PDB file of C-alpha atoms in Angstrom:
ATOM      1  CA  MET A 155     -29.617  -7.931   5.378  1.00  0.00           C
ATOM      2  CA  SER A 156     -29.791  -6.130   8.730  1.00  0.00           C
ATOM      3  CA  ARG A 157     -32.977  -6.111  10.764  1.00  0.00           C
ATOM      4  CA  LEU A 158     -33.205  -2.317  10.380  1.00  0.00           C
ATOM      5  CA  LEU A 159     -32.852  -2.483   6.598  1.00  0.00           C
ATOM      6  CA  SER A 160     -35.462  -5.239   6.382  1.00  0.00           C
ATOM      7  CA  ARG A 161     -37.866  -3.135   8.425  1.00  0.00           C
ATOM      8  CA  LEU A 162     -37.309  -0.078   6.241  1.00  0.00           C
ATOM      9  CA  LEU A 163     -37.908  -2.152   3.090  1.00  0.00           C
ATOM     10  CA  LEU A 164     -41.161  -3.529   4.530  1.00  0.00           C
ATOM     11  CA  LEU A 165     -42.373  -0.034   5.447  1.00  0.00           C
ATOM     12  CA  SER A 166     -41.587   1.258   1.959  1.00  0.00           C
ATOM     13  CA  LEU A 167     -43.593  -1.566   0.380  1.00  0.00           C
ATOM     14  CA  LEU A 168     -46.559  -0.890   2.665  1.00  0.00           C
ATOM     15  CA  ALA A 169     -46.443   2.817   1.849  1.00  0.00           C
ATOM     16  CA  ALA A 170     -46.239   2.291  -1.903  1.00  0.00           C
ATOM     17  CA  PRO A 171     -49.453   3.215  -3.783  1.00  0.00           C
ATOM     18  CA  PRO A 172     -51.480   0.260  -5.081  1.00  0.00           C
ATOM     19  CA  ALA A 173     -51.010  -0.693  -8.708  1.00  0.00           C
ATOM     20  CA  LEU A 174     -53.380   1.154 -10.981  1.00  0.00           C
ATOM     21  CA  ALA A 175     -56.279  -1.008 -12.077  1.00  0.00           C
ATOM     22  CA  GLU A 176     -56.465  -1.672 -15.765  1.00  0.00           C
ATOM     23  CA  GLN A 177     -58.780   0.961 -17.182  1.00  0.00           C
ATOM     24  CA  ALA A 178     -61.546   0.103 -19.602  1.00  0.00           C
ATOM     25  CA  PRO A 179     -61.119   1.538 -23.082  1.00  0.00           C
ATOM     26  CA  PRO A 180     -62.952   4.843 -23.628  1.00  0.00           C
ATOM     27  CA  LEU A 181     -66.289   4.832 -25.413  1.00  0.00           C
ATOM     28  CA  PRO A 182     -65.980   5.463 -29.137  1.00  0.00           C
ATOM     29  CA  SER A 183     -67.367   8.705 -30.519  1.00  0.00           C
ATOM     30  CA  PRO A 184     -69.404   8.406 -32.523  1.00  0.00           C
ATOM     31  CA  VAL A 185     -70.723   4.956 -31.624  1.00  0.00           C
ATOM     32  CA  ARG A 186     -71.367   3.283 -34.971  1.00  0.00           C
ATOM     33  CA  ILE A 187     -74.441   1.023 -34.921  1.00  0.00           C
ATOM     34  CA  ALA A 188     -74.988  -1.364 -37.834  1.00  0.00           C
ATOM     35  CA  THR A 189     -78.397  -2.540 -39.010  1.00  0.00           C
ATOM     36  CA  GLU A 190     -79.395  -4.651 -41.981  1.00  0.00           C
ATOM     37  CA  GLY A 191     -82.099  -2.493 -43.531  1.00  0.00           C
ATOM     38  CA  GLY A 192     -83.967  -5.522 -44.825  1.00  0.00           C
ATOM     39  CA  ARG A 193     -86.386  -6.602 -42.099  1.00  0.00           C
ATOM     40  CA  PRO A 194     -89.317  -4.216 -41.794  1.00  0.00           C
ATOM     41  CA  PRO A 195     -90.745  -2.965 -39.515  1.00  0.00           C
ATOM     42  CA  PHE A 196     -87.644  -3.496 -37.357  1.00  0.00           C
ATOM     43  CA  ASN A 197     -85.146  -2.125 -39.857  1.00  0.00           C
ATOM     44  CA  TYR A 198     -85.481  -0.961 -43.455  1.00  0.00           C
ATOM     45  CA  VAL A 199     -84.311   1.748 -45.824  1.00  0.00           C
ATOM     46  CA  GLU A 200     -86.442   4.838 -46.449  1.00  0.00           C
ATOM     47  CA  ASP A 201     -85.307   7.619 -48.778  1.00  0.00           C
ATOM     48  CA  GLY A 202     -81.874   6.025 -48.786  1.00  0.00           C
ATOM     49  CA  LYS A 203     -81.508   6.117 -44.992  1.00  0.00           C
ATOM     50  CA  PRO A 204     -81.892   3.479 -42.245  1.00  0.00           C
ATOM     51  CA  ALA A 205     -85.342   3.525 -40.663  1.00  0.00           C
ATOM     52  CA  GLY A 206     -87.645   1.398 -38.534  1.00  0.00           C
ATOM     53  CA  PHE A 207     -88.238   0.440 -34.926  1.00  0.00           C
ATOM     54  CA  GLU A 208     -84.623  -0.446 -34.183  1.00  0.00           C
ATOM     55  CA  VAL A 209     -83.309   2.786 -35.681  1.00  0.00           C
ATOM     56  CA  ALA A 210     -85.735   4.871 -33.609  1.00  0.00           C
ATOM     57  CA  LEU A 211     -84.929   2.849 -30.482  1.00  0.00           C
ATOM     58  CA  ALA A 212     -81.183   3.202 -31.096  1.00  0.00           C
ATOM     59  CA  GLN A 213     -81.582   6.967 -31.257  1.00  0.00           C
ATOM     60  CA  ALA A 214     -83.498   6.973 -27.965  1.00  0.00           C
ATOM     61  CA  LEU A 215     -80.899   4.761 -26.281  1.00  0.00           C
ATOM     62  CA  CYS A 216     -78.038   6.965 -27.445  1.00  0.00           C
ATOM     63  CA  GLU A 217     -79.846  10.086 -26.269  1.00  0.00           C
ATOM     64  CA  GLN A 218     -80.484   8.514 -22.857  1.00  0.00           C
ATOM     65  CA  ALA A 219     -76.853   7.366 -22.531  1.00  0.00           C
ATOM     66  CA  LYS A 220     -75.549  10.718 -23.821  1.00  0.00           C
ATOM     67  CA  LEU A 221     -73.738   8.987 -26.663  1.00  0.00           C
ATOM     68  CA  THR A 222     -73.130  10.425 -30.102  1.00  0.00           C
ATOM     69  CA  CYS A 223     -74.232   7.679 -32.484  1.00  0.00           C
ATOM     70  CA  THR A 224     -74.471   7.044 -36.188  1.00  0.00           C
ATOM     71  CA  ILE A 225     -76.465   4.287 -37.905  1.00  0.00           C
ATOM     72  CA  VAL A 226     -74.848   2.412 -40.786  1.00  0.00           C
ATOM     73  CA  LEU A 227     -76.177  -0.256 -43.141  1.00  0.00           C
ATOM     74  CA  HIS A 228     -74.544  -3.658 -43.553  1.00  0.00           C
ATOM     75  CA  GLN A 229     -75.871  -6.742 -45.275  1.00  0.00           C
ATOM     76  CA  TRP A 230     -76.791  -9.623 -42.993  1.00  0.00           C
ATOM     77  CA  ASP A 231     -74.096 -11.939 -44.302  1.00  0.00           C
ATOM     78  CA  GLY A 232     -70.888 -11.025 -42.504  1.00  0.00           C
ATOM     79  CA  ILE A 233     -72.477  -8.575 -40.068  1.00  0.00           C
ATOM     80  CA  ILE A 234     -70.804 -10.209 -37.055  1.00  0.00           C
ATOM     81  CA  LYS A 235     -67.486 -10.384 -38.902  1.00  0.00           C
ATOM     82  CA  GLY A 236     -67.725  -6.645 -39.554  1.00  0.00           C
ATOM     83  CA  LEU A 237     -68.257  -5.988 -35.853  1.00  0.00           C
ATOM     84  CA  GLU A 238     -65.253  -8.102 -34.929  1.00  0.00           C
ATOM     85  CA  ALA A 239     -63.151  -6.275 -37.529  1.00  0.00           C
ATOM     86  CA  GLY A 240     -64.027  -2.892 -36.021  1.00  0.00           C
ATOM     87  CA  GLU A 241     -66.079  -1.603 -38.961  1.00  0.00           C
ATOM     88  CA  TYR A 242     -68.707  -0.510 -36.410  1.00  0.00           C
ATOM     89  CA  ASP A 243     -69.257  -0.809 -32.662  1.00  0.00           C
ATOM     90  CA  ALA A 244     -72.680  -2.400 -32.253  1.00  0.00           C
ATOM     91  CA  ILE A 245     -75.354  -4.337 -34.136  1.00  0.00           C
ATOM     92  CA  MET A 246     -79.109  -3.709 -33.930  1.00  0.00           C
ATOM     93  CA  ALA A 247     -80.558  -5.928 -36.633  1.00  0.00           C
ATOM     94  CA  ALA A 248     -83.202  -8.104 -34.934  1.00  0.00           C
ATOM     95  CA  MET A 249     -80.359 -10.489 -34.096  1.00  0.00           C
ATOM     96  CA  ALA A 250     -81.559 -13.283 -31.840  1.00  0.00           C
ATOM     97  CA  ILE A 251     -79.329 -14.137 -28.897  1.00  0.00           C
ATOM     98  CA  THR A 252     -78.131 -17.711 -29.437  1.00  0.00           C
ATOM     99  CA  PRO A 253     -75.353 -19.737 -27.771  1.00  0.00           C
ATOM    100  CA  LYS A 254     -73.425 -19.903 -31.049  1.00  0.00           C
ATOM    101  CA  ARG A 255     -73.459 -16.117 -31.502  1.00  0.00           C
ATOM    102  CA  ALA A 256     -72.799 -15.476 -27.810  1.00  0.00           C
ATOM    103  CA  ALA A 257     -69.604 -17.508 -28.135  1.00  0.00           C
ATOM    104  CA  ARG A 258     -68.290 -14.888 -30.579  1.00  0.00           C
ATOM    105  CA  ILE A 259     -69.768 -11.595 -29.395  1.00  0.00           C
ATOM    106  CA  ALA A 260     -71.411 -10.047 -26.337  1.00  0.00           C
ATOM    107  CA  PHE A 261     -75.069  -9.066 -26.109  1.00  0.00           C
ATOM    108  CA  THR A 262     -77.008  -6.550 -24.076  1.00  0.00           C
ATOM    109  CA  LYS A 263     -80.180  -7.569 -22.340  1.00  0.00           C
ATOM    110  CA  PRO A 264     -82.921  -8.345 -24.893  1.00  0.00           C
ATOM    111  CA  TYR A 265     -84.658  -5.298 -26.358  1.00  0.00           C
ATOM    112  CA  LEU A 266     -86.962  -7.170 -28.755  1.00  0.00           C
ATOM    113  CA  ARG A 267     -89.069 -10.256 -28.185  1.00  0.00           C
ATOM    114  CA  VAL A 268     -91.556 -11.240 -30.874  1.00  0.00           C
ATOM    115  CA  PRO A 269     -94.149 -13.600 -29.328  1.00  0.00           C
ATOM    116  CA  PHE A 270     -95.092 -16.915 -30.881  1.00  0.00           C
ATOM    117  CA  SER A 271     -98.809 -17.196 -31.528  1.00  0.00           C
ATOM    118  CA  TYR A 272    -101.454 -19.722 -32.494  1.00  0.00           C
ATOM    119  CA  VAL A 273    -103.875 -19.100 -35.368  1.00  0.00           C
ATOM    120  CA  ALA A 274    -106.934 -21.253 -36.077  1.00  0.00           C
ATOM    121  CA  ARG A 275    -109.839 -21.120 -38.510  1.00  0.00           C
ATOM    122  CA  ARG A 276    -112.747 -18.898 -37.599  1.00  0.00           C
ATOM    123  CA  ASP A 277    -115.069 -21.879 -37.121  1.00  0.00           C
ATOM    124  CA  SER A 278    -112.704 -23.475 -34.585  1.00  0.00           C
ATOM    125  CA  SER A 279    -113.789 -23.598 -30.954  1.00  0.00           C
ATOM    126  CA  LEU A 280    -110.174 -23.396 -29.767  1.00  0.00           C
ATOM    127  CA  SER A 281    -109.377 -20.698 -27.203  1.00  0.00           C
ATOM    128  CA  ASN A 282    -106.576 -20.258 -24.690  1.00  0.00           C
ATOM    129  CA  PRO A 283    -104.241 -22.814 -26.315  1.00  0.00           C
ATOM    130  CA  SER A 284    -102.539 -25.099 -23.803  1.00  0.00           C
ATOM    131  CA  PRO A 285    -101.219 -28.664 -23.802  1.00  0.00           C
ATOM    132  CA  ALA A 286    -104.677 -29.807 -22.730  1.00  0.00           C
ATOM    133  CA  THR A 287    -106.711 -27.876 -25.336  1.00  0.00           C
ATOM    134  CA  LEU A 288    -104.243 -28.712 -28.139  1.00  0.00           C
ATOM    135  CA  ARG A 289    -104.261 -32.427 -27.424  1.00  0.00           C
ATOM    136  CA  GLY A 290    -105.365 -34.410 -30.454  1.00  0.00           C
ATOM    137  CA  LEU A 291    -105.081 -31.469 -32.866  1.00  0.00           C
ATOM    138  CA  THR A 292    -102.787 -31.200 -35.892  1.00  0.00           C
ATOM    139  CA  ILE A 293    -100.479 -28.195 -35.602  1.00  0.00           C
ATOM    140  CA  GLY A 294     -98.702 -26.704 -38.610  1.00  0.00           C
ATOM    141  CA  VAL A 295     -95.293 -25.134 -38.028  1.00  0.00           C
ATOM    142  CA  ALA A 296     -92.249 -24.017 -40.033  1.00  0.00           C
ATOM    143  CA  ALA A 297     -89.628 -26.769 -39.978  1.00  0.00           C
ATOM    144  CA  HIS A 298     -86.579 -24.568 -39.452  1.00  0.00           C
ATOM    145  CA  GLY A 299     -87.229 -22.945 -36.103  1.00  0.00           C
ATOM    146  CA  PRO A 300     -87.434 -23.529 -32.352  1.00  0.00           C
ATOM    147  CA  GLN A 301     -91.190 -24.054 -32.429  1.00  0.00           C
ATOM    148  CA  VAL A 302     -90.810 -27.707 -33.454  1.00  0.00           C
ATOM    149  CA  ALA A 303     -88.798 -28.579 -30.342  1.00  0.00           C
ATOM    150  CA  PHE A 304     -91.227 -26.532 -28.249  1.00  0.00           C
ATOM    151  CA  LEU A 305     -94.226 -28.503 -29.523  1.00  0.00           C
ATOM    152  CA  GLU A 306     -92.463 -31.844 -29.155  1.00  0.00           C
ATOM    153  CA  GLN A 307     -91.564 -31.146 -25.534  1.00  0.00           C
ATOM    154  CA  ARG A 308     -94.437 -28.988 -24.312  1.00  0.00           C
ATOM    155  CA  VAL A 309     -97.432 -30.289 -26.326  1.00  0.00           C
ATOM    156  CA  PRO A 310     -96.904 -34.047 -26.554  1.00  0.00           C
ATOM    157  CA  GLY A 311    -100.537 -34.853 -27.298  1.00  0.00           C
ATOM    158  CA  ALA A 312    -100.647 -33.016 -30.637  1.00  0.00           C
ATOM    159  CA  THR A 313     -99.690 -34.098 -34.142  1.00  0.00           C
ATOM    160  CA  ILE A 314     -96.958 -31.849 -35.566  1.00  0.00           C
ATOM    161  CA  ARG A 315     -96.850 -31.182 -39.309  1.00  0.00           C
ATOM    162  CA  THR A 316     -93.827 -29.263 -40.561  1.00  0.00           C
ATOM    163  CA  PHE A 317     -93.617 -26.992 -43.607  1.00  0.00           C
ATOM    164  CA  ASP A 318     -90.836 -25.255 -45.483  1.00  0.00           C
ATOM    165  CA  THR A 319     -92.291 -21.862 -44.543  1.00  0.00           C
ATOM    166  CA  LEU A 320     -94.939 -20.455 -42.243  1.00  0.00           C
ATOM    167  CA  ALA A 321     -96.819 -19.250 -45.339  1.00  0.00           C
ATOM    168  CA  ASP A 322     -97.106 -22.864 -46.493  1.00  0.00           C
ATOM    169  CA  ALA A 323     -98.533 -23.799 -43.096  1.00  0.00           C
ATOM    170  CA  THR A 324    -101.209 -21.101 -43.336  1.00  0.00           C
ATOM    171  CA  LEU A 325    -102.208 -22.398 -46.787  1.00  0.00           C
ATOM    172  CA  ASP A 326    -102.941 -25.794 -45.238  1.00  0.00           C
ATOM    173  CA  LEU A 327    -104.791 -24.089 -42.392  1.00  0.00           C
ATOM    174  CA  ARG A 328    -107.058 -22.346 -44.884  1.00  0.00           C
ATOM    175  CA  ALA A 329    -107.634 -25.667 -46.644  1.00  0.00           C
ATOM    176  CA  GLY A 330    -108.464 -27.463 -43.399  1.00  0.00           C
ATOM    177  CA  ARG A 331    -105.501 -29.843 -43.537  1.00  0.00           C
ATOM    178  CA  VAL A 332    -104.223 -28.629 -40.161  1.00  0.00           C
ATOM    179  CA  ASP A 333    -106.242 -27.436 -37.167  1.00  0.00           C
ATOM    180  CA  VAL A 334    -103.961 -24.684 -35.941  1.00  0.00           C
ATOM    181  CA  VAL A 335    -100.687 -22.976 -36.888  1.00  0.00           C
ATOM    182  CA  LEU A 336     -97.938 -21.851 -34.500  1.00  0.00           C
ATOM    183  CA  GLY A 337     -95.511 -19.164 -35.610  1.00  0.00           C
ATOM    184  CA  ASP A 338     -93.966 -15.699 -35.359  1.00  0.00           C
ATOM    185  CA  LYS A 339     -96.718 -13.299 -34.272  1.00  0.00           C
ATOM    186  CA  LEU A 340     -95.626 -10.547 -36.656  1.00  0.00           C
ATOM    187  CA  GLU A 341     -95.805 -12.837 -39.674  1.00  0.00           C
ATOM    188  CA  LEU A 342     -99.133 -14.267 -38.552  1.00  0.00           C
ATOM    189  CA  THR A 343    -100.721 -10.859 -37.895  1.00  0.00           C
ATOM    190  CA  THR A 344     -99.580  -9.796 -41.365  1.00  0.00           C
ATOM    191  CA  PHE A 345    -101.311 -12.894 -42.775  1.00  0.00           C
ATOM    192  CA  LEU A 346    -104.482 -12.098 -40.815  1.00  0.00           C
ATOM    193  CA  SER A 347    -104.492  -8.514 -42.105  1.00  0.00           C
ATOM    194  CA  ARG A 348    -104.834  -9.714 -45.703  1.00  0.00           C
ATOM    195  CA  PRO A 349    -108.303 -10.446 -47.114  1.00  0.00           C
ATOM    196  CA  GLU A 350    -107.703 -14.193 -47.375  1.00  0.00           C
ATOM    197  CA  GLY A 351    -106.390 -14.395 -43.817  1.00  0.00           C
ATOM    198  CA  GLU A 352    -109.078 -12.201 -42.309  1.00  0.00           C
ATOM    199  CA  ALA A 353    -111.798 -14.249 -44.030  1.00  0.00           C
ATOM    200  CA  CYS A 354    -110.604 -17.636 -42.850  1.00  0.00           C
ATOM    201  CA  CYS A 355    -108.742 -17.381 -39.620  1.00  0.00           C
ATOM    202  CA  ARG A 356    -108.206 -15.721 -36.250  1.00  0.00           C
ATOM    203  CA  LEU A 357    -105.576 -15.362 -33.563  1.00  0.00           C
ATOM    204  CA  VAL A 358    -106.367 -17.636 -30.627  1.00  0.00           C
ATOM    205  CA  GLY A 359    -103.501 -16.975 -28.227  1.00  0.00           C
ATOM    206  CA  ASP A 360     -99.784 -16.579 -27.569  1.00  0.00           C
ATOM    207  CA  VAL A 361     -97.201 -18.888 -26.089  1.00  0.00           C
ATOM    208  CA  PRO A 362     -96.602 -17.599 -22.529  1.00  0.00           C
ATOM    209  CA  ALA A 363     -93.731 -15.118 -22.309  1.00  0.00           C
ATOM    210  CA  GLY A 364     -90.408 -16.411 -21.062  1.00  0.00           C
ATOM    211  CA  GLU A 365     -90.581 -19.854 -22.647  1.00  0.00           C
ATOM    212  CA  PRO A 366     -86.868 -20.847 -22.739  1.00  0.00           C
ATOM    213  CA  LEU A 367     -87.218 -23.221 -25.696  1.00  0.00           C
ATOM    214  CA  LEU A 368     -88.211 -20.287 -27.908  1.00  0.00           C
ATOM    215  CA  GLY A 369     -85.142 -18.180 -27.164  1.00  0.00           C
ATOM    216  CA  GLU A 370     -84.242 -15.014 -25.258  1.00  0.00           C
ATOM    217  CA  GLY A 371     -85.076 -12.479 -27.949  1.00  0.00           C
ATOM    218  CA  ALA A 372     -82.847 -10.012 -29.784  1.00  0.00           C
ATOM    219  CA  GLY A 373     -80.083  -8.003 -28.122  1.00  0.00           C
ATOM    220  CA  ILE A 374     -77.560  -5.398 -29.192  1.00  0.00           C
ATOM    221  CA  GLY A 375     -74.442  -7.198 -30.414  1.00  0.00           C
ATOM    222  CA  LEU A 376     -71.080  -5.890 -29.160  1.00  0.00           C
ATOM    223  CA  ARG A 377     -67.468  -6.965 -29.094  1.00  0.00           C
ATOM    224  CA  LYS A 378     -66.573  -9.089 -26.071  1.00  0.00           C
ATOM    225  CA  GLY A 379     -64.343  -6.469 -24.465  1.00  0.00           C
ATOM    226  CA  ASP A 380     -66.734  -3.518 -24.781  1.00  0.00           C
ATOM    227  CA  THR A 381     -68.213  -3.907 -21.290  1.00  0.00           C
ATOM    228  CA  VAL A 382     -68.600  -0.166 -20.677  1.00  0.00           C
ATOM    229  CA  LEU A 383     -70.633   0.258 -23.854  1.00  0.00           C
ATOM    230  CA  ARG A 384     -72.748  -2.782 -23.001  1.00  0.00           C
ATOM    231  CA  GLU A 385     -73.507  -1.402 -19.548  1.00  0.00           C
ATOM    232  CA  ALA A 386     -74.351   2.004 -21.022  1.00  0.00           C
ATOM    233  CA  PHE A 387     -76.878   0.428 -23.396  1.00  0.00           C
ATOM    234  CA  ASP A 388     -78.336  -1.809 -20.674  1.00  0.00           C
ATOM    235  CA  HIS A 389     -78.901   1.162 -18.345  1.00  0.00           C
ATOM    236  CA  ALA A 390     -80.369   3.222 -21.188  1.00  0.00           C
ATOM    237  CA  LEU A 391     -82.736   0.409 -22.191  1.00  0.00           C
ATOM    238  CA  ALA A 392     -84.030   0.071 -18.632  1.00  0.00           C
ATOM    239  CA  ALA A 393     -84.649   3.833 -18.522  1.00  0.00           C
ATOM    240  CA  VAL A 394     -86.549   4.095 -21.816  1.00  0.00           C
ATOM    241  CA  ILE A 395     -88.713   1.115 -20.848  1.00  0.00           C
ATOM    242  CA  ALA A 396     -89.445   2.585 -17.405  1.00  0.00           C
ATOM    243  CA  ASP A 397     -90.505   6.019 -18.672  1.00  0.00           C
ATOM    244  CA  GLY A 398     -92.685   4.692 -21.504  1.00  0.00           C
ATOM    245  CA  ARG A 399     -90.518   5.800 -24.425  1.00  0.00           C
ATOM    246  CA  TYR A 400     -89.998   2.207 -25.529  1.00  0.00           C
ATOM    247  CA  ASP A 401     -93.724   1.549 -25.878  1.00  0.00           C
ATOM    248  CA  ARG A 402     -94.339   4.849 -27.651  1.00  0.00           C
ATOM    249  CA  ILE A 403     -91.653   4.020 -30.213  1.00  0.00           C
ATOM    250  CA  ARG A 404     -92.800   0.409 -30.582  1.00  0.00           C
ATOM    251  CA  ALA A 405     -96.440   1.396 -31.161  1.00  0.00           C
ATOM    252  CA  LYS A 406     -95.442   3.278 -34.322  1.00  0.00           C
ATOM    253  CA  TYR A 407     -94.109   0.084 -35.899  1.00  0.00           C
ATOM    254  CA  VAL A 408     -95.496  -3.039 -34.204  1.00  0.00           C
ATOM    255  CA  PRO A 409     -99.098  -3.608 -33.025  1.00  0.00           C
ATOM    256  CA  PHE A 410     -98.220  -5.757 -29.976  1.00  0.00           C
ATOM    257  CA  ASP A 411     -95.862  -5.709 -27.006  1.00  0.00           C
ATOM    258  CA  THR A 412     -92.260  -6.680 -27.800  1.00  0.00           C
ATOM    259  CA  LYS A 413     -90.556  -6.184 -24.426  1.00  0.00           C
TER     260      LYS A 413
END
């Protein structure tokens, strides 16, 4: 090849437009959001329609992101499989972010964190639970949850007694067979709102926010490739938290902070 021809070929390559970047798929319209409808106050069915905190929050997020959305019901079993199959585009069903789930689907930043709280009998002197103040006490906890590992690693001076359910643990608290119970704050506040709970027991404190052993919280589940939709929801969530809409919605359904 002549020197002139080589130079012309080089100039043509330099002048050629760059290859078009692969474009992200367009956002679906409407965005179909699945919820279970079986975990009040987060999601439930009212007059045959999805309702609850997550439904109201989903509507606010879609409004903020200027998305047309529809809420559909799907039973918990197979809800991730339905997302992967394209039956809907997102999941808002109080789904905790776990490594196992994150291996299959993507998650937004957490939009729901239910604190873990300690409850003791009314005659207990316990306040501000900490590894020091819990030392030597017997703590009741549900066996199938992250709280057991938390207590084993963070509160080594306590005796841990596990139960099939948190309700079973509160029965032993009422009977004086354990000194304190650690569990989901929503379930414990429901227990304390009943006559038997109000008569016997009181909330004595929460586990500090951000404890990694207790999980990240719940996020919106999405397919792995839907990065544009994930970013749209993340930006919308930040906006509704910043302007107070999140707390106004939450206060209608849950009596404590869930951010």
